[in-house]
Amino acid sequence: MINRATGVPMENILYLGGPNIASEIHNKEYANARICGADKWRKPLAKFLRQPHFIVWDNSDLVTHEVMGGLKNVYAIGAGMVAAHTNESATSKSVYFAHCTSEMIFITHLLAEEPEKLAGPLLADTYVTLLKGRNAWYGQMLAKGEISRDMGDSISGKGMIQGVSAVGAFYELLSQSSLSVLHPDEKKPVAPVELCPILKNVRKSFLEKPFLQRLSFFFLVNLISLLVVDIWIFREQPSQAILQALRDETLNDPRERIEIAQSHAFYRPSLLGQP
């Protein structure tokens, strides 16, 4: 997109990403990063940026790292929601990790011609963002009801929550009517987003407000019942949809989604505006 909008050659465009947490870099704690792009720029820049507390890897795969850089922010929001609703259950978070990484692999195969495997720096960047990034914090606070979507994408003390807009962007990109993949169970063409239940439910948690009718009903019956409404709101946050999806007994093994992506020619160059 930068190339098409500005005319800057692809070999002059670079990506600098994690695994790191901004506050840890600021405090000069140990941190890593990776720089992606053409050899002539990335290798000397990686060497220039390296410091004892800031190790920089380099990689030639610009597109995969850009796509994964956006996706890990999306799924970090869901990770925060799962952590909040399960009291930091290790099992629930690990199952979520398995499903979200399989969706990331699936999506990347649509967007990158020769996607790099989710390993090394890519896996590390995903893990640290789900573990302690601002997007994970946002999902957790949203699930607890301590912040709301009405507050916008920029939160005081945290900065811009990049995953919020990325949720909508990836959902719209993967739900286009011109796209279709074969559903493994139903054996019929569906939009790619239909094979990404985690992405669908992260987006759903931003949109649904299931308490409105209950609130109106109780308010009209008895003002005292507002206490009951408060309890219901706490127990039935929209973000719980992601937990229900995670524990759906019909949810396929995440391995199957990866196999689908790797066994078909899924690449769609037009999705990133490439000719």
PDB file of C-alpha atoms in Angstrom:
ATOM      1  CA  MET A   1       0.000   0.000   0.000  1.00  0.00           C
ATOM      2  CA  ILE A   2       2.869   2.381   0.807  1.00  0.00           C
ATOM      3  CA  ASN A   3       4.498   1.463  -2.481  1.00  0.00           C
ATOM      4  CA  ARG A   4       1.308   2.135  -4.476  1.00  0.00           C
ATOM      5  CA  ALA A   5       0.397   5.345  -2.628  1.00  0.00           C
ATOM      6  CA  THR A   6       3.828   6.992  -2.634  1.00  0.00           C
ATOM      7  CA  GLY A   7       5.773   5.350  -5.429  1.00  0.00           C
ATOM      8  CA  VAL A   8       8.586   4.467  -3.019  1.00  0.00           C
ATOM      9  CA  PRO A   9      10.213   1.260  -4.353  1.00  0.00           C
ATOM     10  CA  MET A  10       9.541  -1.906  -2.336  1.00  0.00           C
ATOM     11  CA  GLU A  11      13.269  -2.349  -1.731  1.00  0.00           C
ATOM     12  CA  ASN A  12      13.274   0.998   0.140  1.00  0.00           C
ATOM     13  CA  ILE A  13      10.410   0.045   2.486  1.00  0.00           C
ATOM     14  CA  LEU A  14      11.277  -1.581   5.807  1.00  0.00           C
ATOM     15  CA  TYR A  15       9.325  -2.969   8.752  1.00  0.00           C
ATOM     16  CA  LEU A  16      10.567  -2.836  12.350  1.00  0.00           C
ATOM     17  CA  GLY A  17       8.609  -4.996  14.788  1.00  0.00           C
ATOM     18  CA  GLY A  18       8.785  -6.959  18.034  1.00  0.00           C
ATOM     19  CA  PRO A  19       9.064  -9.101  20.090  1.00  0.00           C
ATOM     20  CA  ASN A  20       9.157  -6.287  22.609  1.00  0.00           C
ATOM     21  CA  ILE A  21       7.065  -4.120  24.908  1.00  0.00           C
ATOM     22  CA  ALA A  22       7.428  -0.348  24.457  1.00  0.00           C
ATOM     23  CA  SER A  23       7.725   0.379  28.187  1.00  0.00           C
ATOM     24  CA  GLU A  24      10.526  -2.163  28.538  1.00  0.00           C
ATOM     25  CA  ILE A  25      12.472  -0.549  25.687  1.00  0.00           C
ATOM     26  CA  HIS A  26      11.958   2.860  27.304  1.00  0.00           C
ATOM     27  CA  ASN A  27      13.279   1.525  30.621  1.00  0.00           C
ATOM     28  CA  LYS A  28      16.298   0.010  28.833  1.00  0.00           C
ATOM     29  CA  GLU A  29      15.289  -3.498  29.850  1.00  0.00           C
ATOM     30  CA  TYR A  30      16.289  -6.384  27.601  1.00  0.00           C
ATOM     31  CA  ALA A  31      14.304  -6.273  24.355  1.00  0.00           C
ATOM     32  CA  ASN A  32      14.349  -7.736  20.865  1.00  0.00           C
ATOM     33  CA  ALA A  33      13.157  -6.507  17.487  1.00  0.00           C
ATOM     34  CA  ARG A  34      13.283  -7.575  13.882  1.00  0.00           C
ATOM     35  CA  ILE A  35      13.771  -5.461  10.797  1.00  0.00           C
ATOM     36  CA  CYS A  36      12.412  -6.706   7.479  1.00  0.00           C
ATOM     37  CA  GLY A  37      13.082  -5.621   3.913  1.00  0.00           C
ATOM     38  CA  ALA A  38      15.726  -5.707   1.198  1.00  0.00           C
ATOM     39  CA  ASP A  39      19.240  -6.878   2.061  1.00  0.00           C
ATOM     40  CA  LYS A  40      20.917  -3.582   1.161  1.00  0.00           C
ATOM     41  CA  TRP A  41      19.096  -1.681   3.909  1.00  0.00           C
ATOM     42  CA  ARG A  42      18.014  -4.136   6.588  1.00  0.00           C
ATOM     43  CA  LYS A  43      21.379  -5.736   7.330  1.00  0.00           C
ATOM     44  CA  PRO A  44      23.353  -2.501   7.916  1.00  0.00           C
ATOM     45  CA  LEU A  45      20.398  -0.994   9.812  1.00  0.00           C
ATOM     46  CA  ALA A  46      20.078  -4.080  12.020  1.00  0.00           C
ATOM     47  CA  LYS A  47      23.766  -3.794  12.858  1.00  0.00           C
ATOM     48  CA  PHE A  48      23.433  -0.054  13.517  1.00  0.00           C
ATOM     49  CA  LEU A  49      20.419  -0.487  15.849  1.00  0.00           C
ATOM     50  CA  ARG A  50      21.822  -3.341  17.934  1.00  0.00           C
ATOM     51  CA  GLN A  51      22.715  -2.518  21.516  1.00  0.00           C
ATOM     52  CA  PRO A  52      23.402  -4.670  24.594  1.00  0.00           C
ATOM     53  CA  HIS A  53      19.763  -4.250  25.725  1.00  0.00           C
ATOM     54  CA  PHE A  54      18.195  -4.151  22.247  1.00  0.00           C
ATOM     55  CA  ILE A  55      18.951  -7.117  19.993  1.00  0.00           C
ATOM     56  CA  VAL A  56      17.800  -6.773  16.369  1.00  0.00           C
ATOM     57  CA  TRP A  57      17.184  -9.695  14.024  1.00  0.00           C
ATOM     58  CA  ASP A  58      16.747  -9.232  10.278  1.00  0.00           C
ATOM     59  CA  ASN A  59      14.467 -10.960   7.769  1.00  0.00           C
ATOM     60  CA  SER A  60      13.676 -10.522   4.072  1.00  0.00           C
ATOM     61  CA  ASP A  61       9.929 -11.369   4.306  1.00  0.00           C
ATOM     62  CA  LEU A  62       8.352  -7.926   4.582  1.00  0.00           C
ATOM     63  CA  VAL A  63       4.726  -8.898   3.808  1.00  0.00           C
ATOM     64  CA  THR A  64       4.371 -11.806   6.246  1.00  0.00           C
ATOM     65  CA  HIS A  65       5.792  -9.753   9.088  1.00  0.00           C
ATOM     66  CA  GLU A  66       3.534  -6.785   8.297  1.00  0.00           C
ATOM     67  CA  VAL A  67       0.450  -9.014   8.200  1.00  0.00           C
ATOM     68  CA  MET A  68       1.394 -10.846  11.391  1.00  0.00           C
ATOM     69  CA  GLY A  69       2.227  -7.527  13.022  1.00  0.00           C
ATOM     70  CA  GLY A  70      -1.379  -6.444  12.516  1.00  0.00           C
ATOM     71  CA  LEU A  71      -2.960  -9.793  13.355  1.00  0.00           C
ATOM     72  CA  LYS A  72      -1.218 -10.260  16.690  1.00  0.00           C
ATOM     73  CA  ASN A  73      -2.790  -6.995  17.893  1.00  0.00           C
ATOM     74  CA  VAL A  74      -6.239  -8.296  16.916  1.00  0.00           C
ATOM     75  CA  TYR A  75      -5.830 -11.575  18.740  1.00  0.00           C
ATOM     76  CA  ALA A  76      -4.193  -9.934  21.759  1.00  0.00           C
ATOM     77  CA  ILE A  77      -7.516  -8.201  22.473  1.00  0.00           C
ATOM     78  CA  GLY A  78      -9.218 -11.605  22.541  1.00  0.00           C
ATOM     79  CA  ALA A  79      -6.473 -12.985  24.787  1.00  0.00           C
ATOM     80  CA  GLY A  80      -7.180 -10.253  27.314  1.00  0.00           C
ATOM     81  CA  MET A  81     -10.888 -11.081  27.248  1.00  0.00           C
ATOM     82  CA  VAL A  82     -10.239 -14.783  27.812  1.00  0.00           C
ATOM     83  CA  ALA A  83      -7.864 -14.027  30.698  1.00  0.00           C
ATOM     84  CA  ALA A  84     -10.463 -11.768  32.357  1.00  0.00           C
ATOM     85  CA  HIS A  85     -13.357 -14.209  32.007  1.00  0.00           C
ATOM     86  CA  THR A  86     -11.434 -17.283  33.196  1.00  0.00           C
ATOM     87  CA  ASN A  87      -9.504 -15.771  36.101  1.00  0.00           C
ATOM     88  CA  GLU A  88      -6.251 -16.261  34.159  1.00  0.00           C
ATOM     89  CA  SER A  89      -6.918 -19.967  33.462  1.00  0.00           C
ATOM     90  CA  ALA A  90      -3.739 -21.424  32.002  1.00  0.00           C
ATOM     91  CA  THR A  91      -5.643 -24.064  30.046  1.00  0.00           C
ATOM     92  CA  SER A  92      -8.139 -21.622  28.521  1.00  0.00           C
ATOM     93  CA  LYS A  93      -5.354 -19.252  27.513  1.00  0.00           C
ATOM     94  CA  SER A  94      -3.309 -22.061  25.960  1.00  0.00           C
ATOM     95  CA  VAL A  95      -6.303 -23.332  23.968  1.00  0.00           C
ATOM     96  CA  TYR A  96      -6.957 -19.775  22.828  1.00  0.00           C
ATOM     97  CA  PHE A  97      -3.319 -19.491  21.769  1.00  0.00           C
ATOM     98  CA  ALA A  98      -3.623 -22.661  19.673  1.00  0.00           C
ATOM     99  CA  HIS A  99      -6.732 -21.413  17.881  1.00  0.00           C
ATOM    100  CA  CYS A 100      -5.593 -17.832  17.338  1.00  0.00           C
ATOM    101  CA  THR A 101      -2.208 -18.851  15.920  1.00  0.00           C
ATOM    102  CA  SER A 102      -3.912 -21.305  13.546  1.00  0.00           C
ATOM    103  CA  GLU A 103      -6.151 -18.467  12.320  1.00  0.00           C
ATOM    104  CA  MET A 104      -3.123 -16.222  11.870  1.00  0.00           C
ATOM    105  CA  ILE A 105      -1.446 -18.900   9.737  1.00  0.00           C
ATOM    106  CA  PHE A 106      -4.646 -19.382   7.725  1.00  0.00           C
ATOM    107  CA  ILE A 107      -5.021 -15.636   7.061  1.00  0.00           C
ATOM    108  CA  THR A 108      -1.353 -15.180   6.186  1.00  0.00           C
ATOM    109  CA  HIS A 109      -1.616 -17.839   3.486  1.00  0.00           C
ATOM    110  CA  LEU A 110      -4.279 -15.679   1.833  1.00  0.00           C
ATOM    111  CA  LEU A 111      -2.180 -12.519   1.970  1.00  0.00           C
ATOM    112  CA  ALA A 112       1.420 -13.619   1.402  1.00  0.00           C
ATOM    113  CA  GLU A 113       2.695 -15.515  -1.637  1.00  0.00           C
ATOM    114  CA  GLU A 114       5.297 -17.495   0.297  1.00  0.00           C
ATOM    115  CA  PRO A 115       4.447 -16.927   3.966  1.00  0.00           C
ATOM    116  CA  GLU A 116       7.111 -17.589   6.528  1.00  0.00           C
ATOM    117  CA  LYS A 117       6.236 -20.203   9.141  1.00  0.00           C
ATOM    118  CA  LEU A 118       4.952 -18.930  12.471  1.00  0.00           C
ATOM    119  CA  ALA A 119       8.220 -19.567  14.292  1.00  0.00           C
ATOM    120  CA  GLY A 120      11.132 -17.670  15.760  1.00  0.00           C
ATOM    121  CA  PRO A 121      10.572 -13.889  15.893  1.00  0.00           C
ATOM    122  CA  LEU A 122       7.002 -14.126  14.555  1.00  0.00           C
ATOM    123  CA  LEU A 123       5.965 -16.563  17.268  1.00  0.00           C
ATOM    124  CA  ALA A 124       7.836 -14.570  19.914  1.00  0.00           C
ATOM    125  CA  ASP A 125       6.155 -11.311  18.855  1.00  0.00           C
ATOM    126  CA  THR A 126       2.725 -12.949  19.002  1.00  0.00           C
ATOM    127  CA  TYR A 127       3.430 -14.449  22.428  1.00  0.00           C
ATOM    128  CA  VAL A 128       4.711 -11.263  24.067  1.00  0.00           C
ATOM    129  CA  THR A 129       1.804  -9.202  22.699  1.00  0.00           C
ATOM    130  CA  LEU A 130      -0.774 -11.681  23.991  1.00  0.00           C
ATOM    131  CA  LEU A 131       1.082 -11.836  27.290  1.00  0.00           C
ATOM    132  CA  LYS A 132       1.650  -8.175  28.123  1.00  0.00           C
ATOM    133  CA  GLY A 133       0.817  -5.797  25.266  1.00  0.00           C
ATOM    134  CA  ARG A 134      -1.521  -2.814  25.425  1.00  0.00           C
ATOM    135  CA  ASN A 135      -4.026  -4.642  23.221  1.00  0.00           C
ATOM    136  CA  ALA A 136      -4.228  -7.542  25.684  1.00  0.00           C
ATOM    137  CA  TRP A 137      -4.672  -5.005  28.495  1.00  0.00           C
ATOM    138  CA  TYR A 138      -7.472  -3.358  26.511  1.00  0.00           C
ATOM    139  CA  GLY A 139      -9.310  -6.664  26.011  1.00  0.00           C
ATOM    140  CA  GLN A 140      -9.011  -7.459  29.697  1.00  0.00           C
ATOM    141  CA  MET A 141     -10.337  -4.058  30.814  1.00  0.00           C
ATOM    142  CA  LEU A 142     -13.131  -4.248  28.250  1.00  0.00           C
ATOM    143  CA  ALA A 143     -14.204  -7.662  29.556  1.00  0.00           C
ATOM    144  CA  LYS A 144     -14.145  -6.423  33.143  1.00  0.00           C
ATOM    145  CA  GLY A 145     -16.273  -3.415  32.236  1.00  0.00           C
ATOM    146  CA  GLU A 146     -13.584  -0.961  33.384  1.00  0.00           C
ATOM    147  CA  ILE A 147     -13.436   0.671  29.941  1.00  0.00           C
ATOM    148  CA  SER A 148     -15.916   0.822  27.064  1.00  0.00           C
ATOM    149  CA  ARG A 149     -15.743   1.002  23.284  1.00  0.00           C
ATOM    150  CA  ASP A 150     -17.256   4.481  23.502  1.00  0.00           C
ATOM    151  CA  MET A 151     -13.936   5.694  24.931  1.00  0.00           C
ATOM    152  CA  GLY A 152     -12.365   5.312  21.491  1.00  0.00           C
ATOM    153  CA  ASP A 153      -9.069   3.793  20.369  1.00  0.00           C
ATOM    154  CA  SER A 154      -6.754   6.137  22.258  1.00  0.00           C
ATOM    155  CA  ILE A 155      -6.621   5.448  25.997  1.00  0.00           C
ATOM    156  CA  SER A 156      -4.937   7.807  28.434  1.00  0.00           C
ATOM    157  CA  GLY A 157      -1.714   6.310  29.770  1.00  0.00           C
ATOM    158  CA  LYS A 158      -1.705   3.565  27.111  1.00  0.00           C
ATOM    159  CA  GLY A 159      -1.773   5.394  23.792  1.00  0.00           C
ATOM    160  CA  MET A 160      -3.339   4.061  20.599  1.00  0.00           C
ATOM    161  CA  ILE A 161      -4.854   0.572  20.802  1.00  0.00           C
ATOM    162  CA  GLN A 162      -3.960  -0.555  17.286  1.00  0.00           C
ATOM    163  CA  GLY A 163      -5.929  -3.789  17.423  1.00  0.00           C
ATOM    164  CA  VAL A 164      -9.314  -2.049  17.589  1.00  0.00           C
ATOM    165  CA  SER A 165      -9.259  -0.743  14.011  1.00  0.00           C
ATOM    166  CA  ALA A 166      -7.371  -3.839  12.845  1.00  0.00           C
ATOM    167  CA  VAL A 167     -10.243  -6.082  13.998  1.00  0.00           C
ATOM    168  CA  GLY A 168     -12.659  -4.324  11.630  1.00  0.00           C
ATOM    169  CA  ALA A 169     -10.115  -4.124   8.823  1.00  0.00           C
ATOM    170  CA  PHE A 170      -9.267  -7.839   8.804  1.00  0.00           C
ATOM    171  CA  TYR A 171     -12.918  -8.820   9.223  1.00  0.00           C
ATOM    172  CA  GLU A 172     -13.995  -6.731   6.226  1.00  0.00           C
ATOM    173  CA  LEU A 173     -11.040  -7.925   4.167  1.00  0.00           C
ATOM    174  CA  LEU A 174     -11.838 -11.596   4.774  1.00  0.00           C
ATOM    175  CA  SER A 175     -15.629 -11.349   4.426  1.00  0.00           C
ATOM    176  CA  GLN A 176     -15.717  -9.996   0.866  1.00  0.00           C
ATOM    177  CA  SER A 177     -18.277 -11.700  -1.365  1.00  0.00           C
ATOM    178  CA  SER A 178     -15.633 -12.168  -4.074  1.00  0.00           C
ATOM    179  CA  LEU A 179     -13.646 -14.499  -1.792  1.00  0.00           C
ATOM    180  CA  SER A 180     -14.476 -18.086  -1.017  1.00  0.00           C
ATOM    181  CA  VAL A 181     -12.889 -21.191   0.454  1.00  0.00           C
ATOM    182  CA  LEU A 182     -14.345 -24.651   0.861  1.00  0.00           C
ATOM    183  CA  HIS A 183     -15.770 -25.258   4.336  1.00  0.00           C
ATOM    184  CA  PRO A 184     -14.258 -28.568   5.571  1.00  0.00           C
ATOM    185  CA  ASP A 185     -17.472 -29.823   7.199  1.00  0.00           C
ATOM    186  CA  GLU A 186     -20.266 -28.281   5.171  1.00  0.00           C
ATOM    187  CA  LYS A 187     -18.424 -28.832   1.874  1.00  0.00           C
ATOM    188  CA  LYS A 188     -19.607 -25.552   0.411  1.00  0.00           C
ATOM    189  CA  PRO A 189     -17.903 -22.244  -0.475  1.00  0.00           C
ATOM    190  CA  VAL A 190     -17.806 -19.695   2.356  1.00  0.00           C
ATOM    191  CA  ALA A 191     -15.995 -16.430   3.002  1.00  0.00           C
ATOM    192  CA  PRO A 192     -12.607 -17.020   4.679  1.00  0.00           C
ATOM    193  CA  VAL A 193     -13.781 -15.241   7.827  1.00  0.00           C
ATOM    194  CA  GLU A 194     -16.220 -18.109   8.440  1.00  0.00           C
ATOM    195  CA  LEU A 195     -13.231 -20.324   9.229  1.00  0.00           C
ATOM    196  CA  CYS A 196     -11.933 -17.791  11.767  1.00  0.00           C
ATOM    197  CA  PRO A 197     -14.306 -18.017  14.773  1.00  0.00           C
ATOM    198  CA  ILE A 198     -11.950 -16.157  17.097  1.00  0.00           C
ATOM    199  CA  LEU A 199     -11.709 -13.156  14.761  1.00  0.00           C
ATOM    200  CA  LYS A 200     -15.494 -13.174  14.298  1.00  0.00           C
ATOM    201  CA  ASN A 201     -16.152 -13.175  18.039  1.00  0.00           C
ATOM    202  CA  VAL A 202     -13.587 -10.487  18.863  1.00  0.00           C
ATOM    203  CA  ARG A 203     -15.430  -8.269  16.398  1.00  0.00           C
ATOM    204  CA  LYS A 204     -18.788  -9.382  17.811  1.00  0.00           C
ATOM    205  CA  SER A 205     -17.746  -8.310  21.287  1.00  0.00           C
ATOM    206  CA  PHE A 206     -17.319  -4.749  19.993  1.00  0.00           C
ATOM    207  CA  LEU A 207     -20.748  -4.568  18.403  1.00  0.00           C
ATOM    208  CA  GLU A 208     -23.302  -6.329  20.568  1.00  0.00           C
ATOM    209  CA  LYS A 209     -25.200  -4.762  23.463  1.00  0.00           C
ATOM    210  CA  PRO A 210     -27.452  -7.546  24.770  1.00  0.00           C
ATOM    211  CA  PHE A 211     -28.459  -5.763  27.965  1.00  0.00           C
ATOM    212  CA  LEU A 212     -30.618  -2.978  26.559  1.00  0.00           C
ATOM    213  CA  GLN A 213     -33.964  -4.762  26.593  1.00  0.00           C
ATOM    214  CA  ARG A 214     -33.408  -6.265  30.028  1.00  0.00           C
ATOM    215  CA  LEU A 215     -32.380  -2.887  31.377  1.00  0.00           C
ATOM    216  CA  SER A 216     -35.516  -1.197  30.057  1.00  0.00           C
ATOM    217  CA  PHE A 217     -37.751  -3.957  31.395  1.00  0.00           C
ATOM    218  CA  PHE A 218     -36.366  -3.931  34.918  1.00  0.00           C
ATOM    219  CA  PHE A 219     -36.261  -0.170  35.041  1.00  0.00           C
ATOM    220  CA  LEU A 220     -39.965   0.070  34.271  1.00  0.00           C
ATOM    221  CA  VAL A 221     -40.903  -2.623  36.786  1.00  0.00           C
ATOM    222  CA  ASN A 222     -38.935  -1.387  39.734  1.00  0.00           C
ATOM    223  CA  LEU A 223     -36.019   0.951  40.231  1.00  0.00           C
ATOM    224  CA  ILE A 224     -34.687  -1.367  42.901  1.00  0.00           C
ATOM    225  CA  SER A 225     -34.219  -4.024  40.257  1.00  0.00           C
ATOM    226  CA  LEU A 226     -31.361  -1.989  38.786  1.00  0.00           C
ATOM    227  CA  LEU A 227     -29.179  -3.869  41.261  1.00  0.00           C
ATOM    228  CA  VAL A 228     -30.173  -7.094  39.529  1.00  0.00           C
ATOM    229  CA  VAL A 229     -29.434  -5.519  36.155  1.00  0.00           C
ATOM    230  CA  ASP A 230     -25.942  -4.600  37.328  1.00  0.00           C
ATOM    231  CA  ILE A 231     -25.307  -8.233  38.250  1.00  0.00           C
ATOM    232  CA  TRP A 232     -26.594  -9.468  34.896  1.00  0.00           C
ATOM    233  CA  ILE A 233     -24.442  -6.970  33.042  1.00  0.00           C
ATOM    234  CA  PHE A 234     -21.387  -8.137  34.930  1.00  0.00           C
ATOM    235  CA  ARG A 235     -22.125 -11.776  34.182  1.00  0.00           C
ATOM    236  CA  GLU A 236     -23.120 -11.381  30.559  1.00  0.00           C
ATOM    237  CA  GLN A 237     -20.595  -9.049  28.992  1.00  0.00           C
ATOM    238  CA  PRO A 238     -20.633  -9.170  25.162  1.00  0.00           C
ATOM    239  CA  SER A 239     -16.989 -10.233  25.264  1.00  0.00           C
ATOM    240  CA  GLN A 240     -18.045 -13.598  26.710  1.00  0.00           C
ATOM    241  CA  ALA A 241     -18.965 -14.618  23.168  1.00  0.00           C
ATOM    242  CA  ILE A 242     -15.306 -15.347  22.548  1.00  0.00           C
ATOM    243  CA  LEU A 243     -15.220 -17.718  25.509  1.00  0.00           C
ATOM    244  CA  GLN A 244     -18.311 -19.529  24.246  1.00  0.00           C
ATOM    245  CA  ALA A 245     -16.677 -19.922  20.828  1.00  0.00           C
ATOM    246  CA  LEU A 246     -13.499 -21.238  22.426  1.00  0.00           C
ATOM    247  CA  ARG A 247     -15.435 -23.911  24.323  1.00  0.00           C
ATOM    248  CA  ASP A 248     -17.784 -24.862  21.498  1.00  0.00           C
ATOM    249  CA  GLU A 249     -17.820 -28.661  21.406  1.00  0.00           C
ATOM    250  CA  THR A 250     -18.006 -28.576  17.590  1.00  0.00           C
ATOM    251  CA  LEU A 251     -14.872 -26.446  17.203  1.00  0.00           C
ATOM    252  CA  ASN A 252     -12.330 -28.288  15.064  1.00  0.00           C
ATOM    253  CA  ASP A 253      -8.788 -29.049  16.076  1.00  0.00           C
ATOM    254  CA  PRO A 254      -6.731 -25.950  15.105  1.00  0.00           C
ATOM    255  CA  ARG A 255      -4.364 -28.267  13.244  1.00  0.00           C
ATOM    256  CA  GLU A 256      -7.080 -28.786  10.632  1.00  0.00           C
ATOM    257  CA  ARG A 257      -7.232 -25.080   9.812  1.00  0.00           C
ATOM    258  CA  ILE A 258      -3.478 -25.012   9.282  1.00  0.00           C
ATOM    259  CA  GLU A 259      -3.646 -28.069   7.031  1.00  0.00           C
ATOM    260  CA  ILE A 260      -6.365 -26.430   4.929  1.00  0.00           C
ATOM    261  CA  ALA A 261      -4.219 -23.331   4.445  1.00  0.00           C
ATOM    262  CA  GLN A 262      -1.080 -25.271   3.601  1.00  0.00           C
ATOM    263  CA  SER A 263      -2.688 -27.757   1.225  1.00  0.00           C
ATOM    264  CA  HIS A 264      -4.430 -25.282  -1.093  1.00  0.00           C
ATOM    265  CA  ALA A 265      -3.358 -22.385  -3.290  1.00  0.00           C
ATOM    266  CA  PHE A 266      -5.006 -19.741  -1.120  1.00  0.00           C
ATOM    267  CA  TYR A 267      -2.851 -16.743  -2.047  1.00  0.00           C
ATOM    268  CA  ARG A 268      -4.953 -13.769  -3.255  1.00  0.00           C
ATOM    269  CA  PRO A 269      -2.566 -11.016  -4.438  1.00  0.00           C
ATOM    270  CA  SER A 270      -5.451  -8.597  -5.019  1.00  0.00           C
ATOM    271  CA  LEU A 271      -6.206  -8.478  -1.275  1.00  0.00           C
ATOM    272  CA  LEU A 272      -3.140  -6.327  -0.639  1.00  0.00           C
ATOM    273  CA  GLY A 273      -3.657  -4.306  -3.794  1.00  0.00           C
ATOM    274  CA  GLN A 274      -1.006  -6.113  -5.807  1.00  0.00           C
ATOM    275  CA  PRO A 275      -1.527  -6.446  -9.570  1.00  0.00           C
TER     276      PRO A 275
END
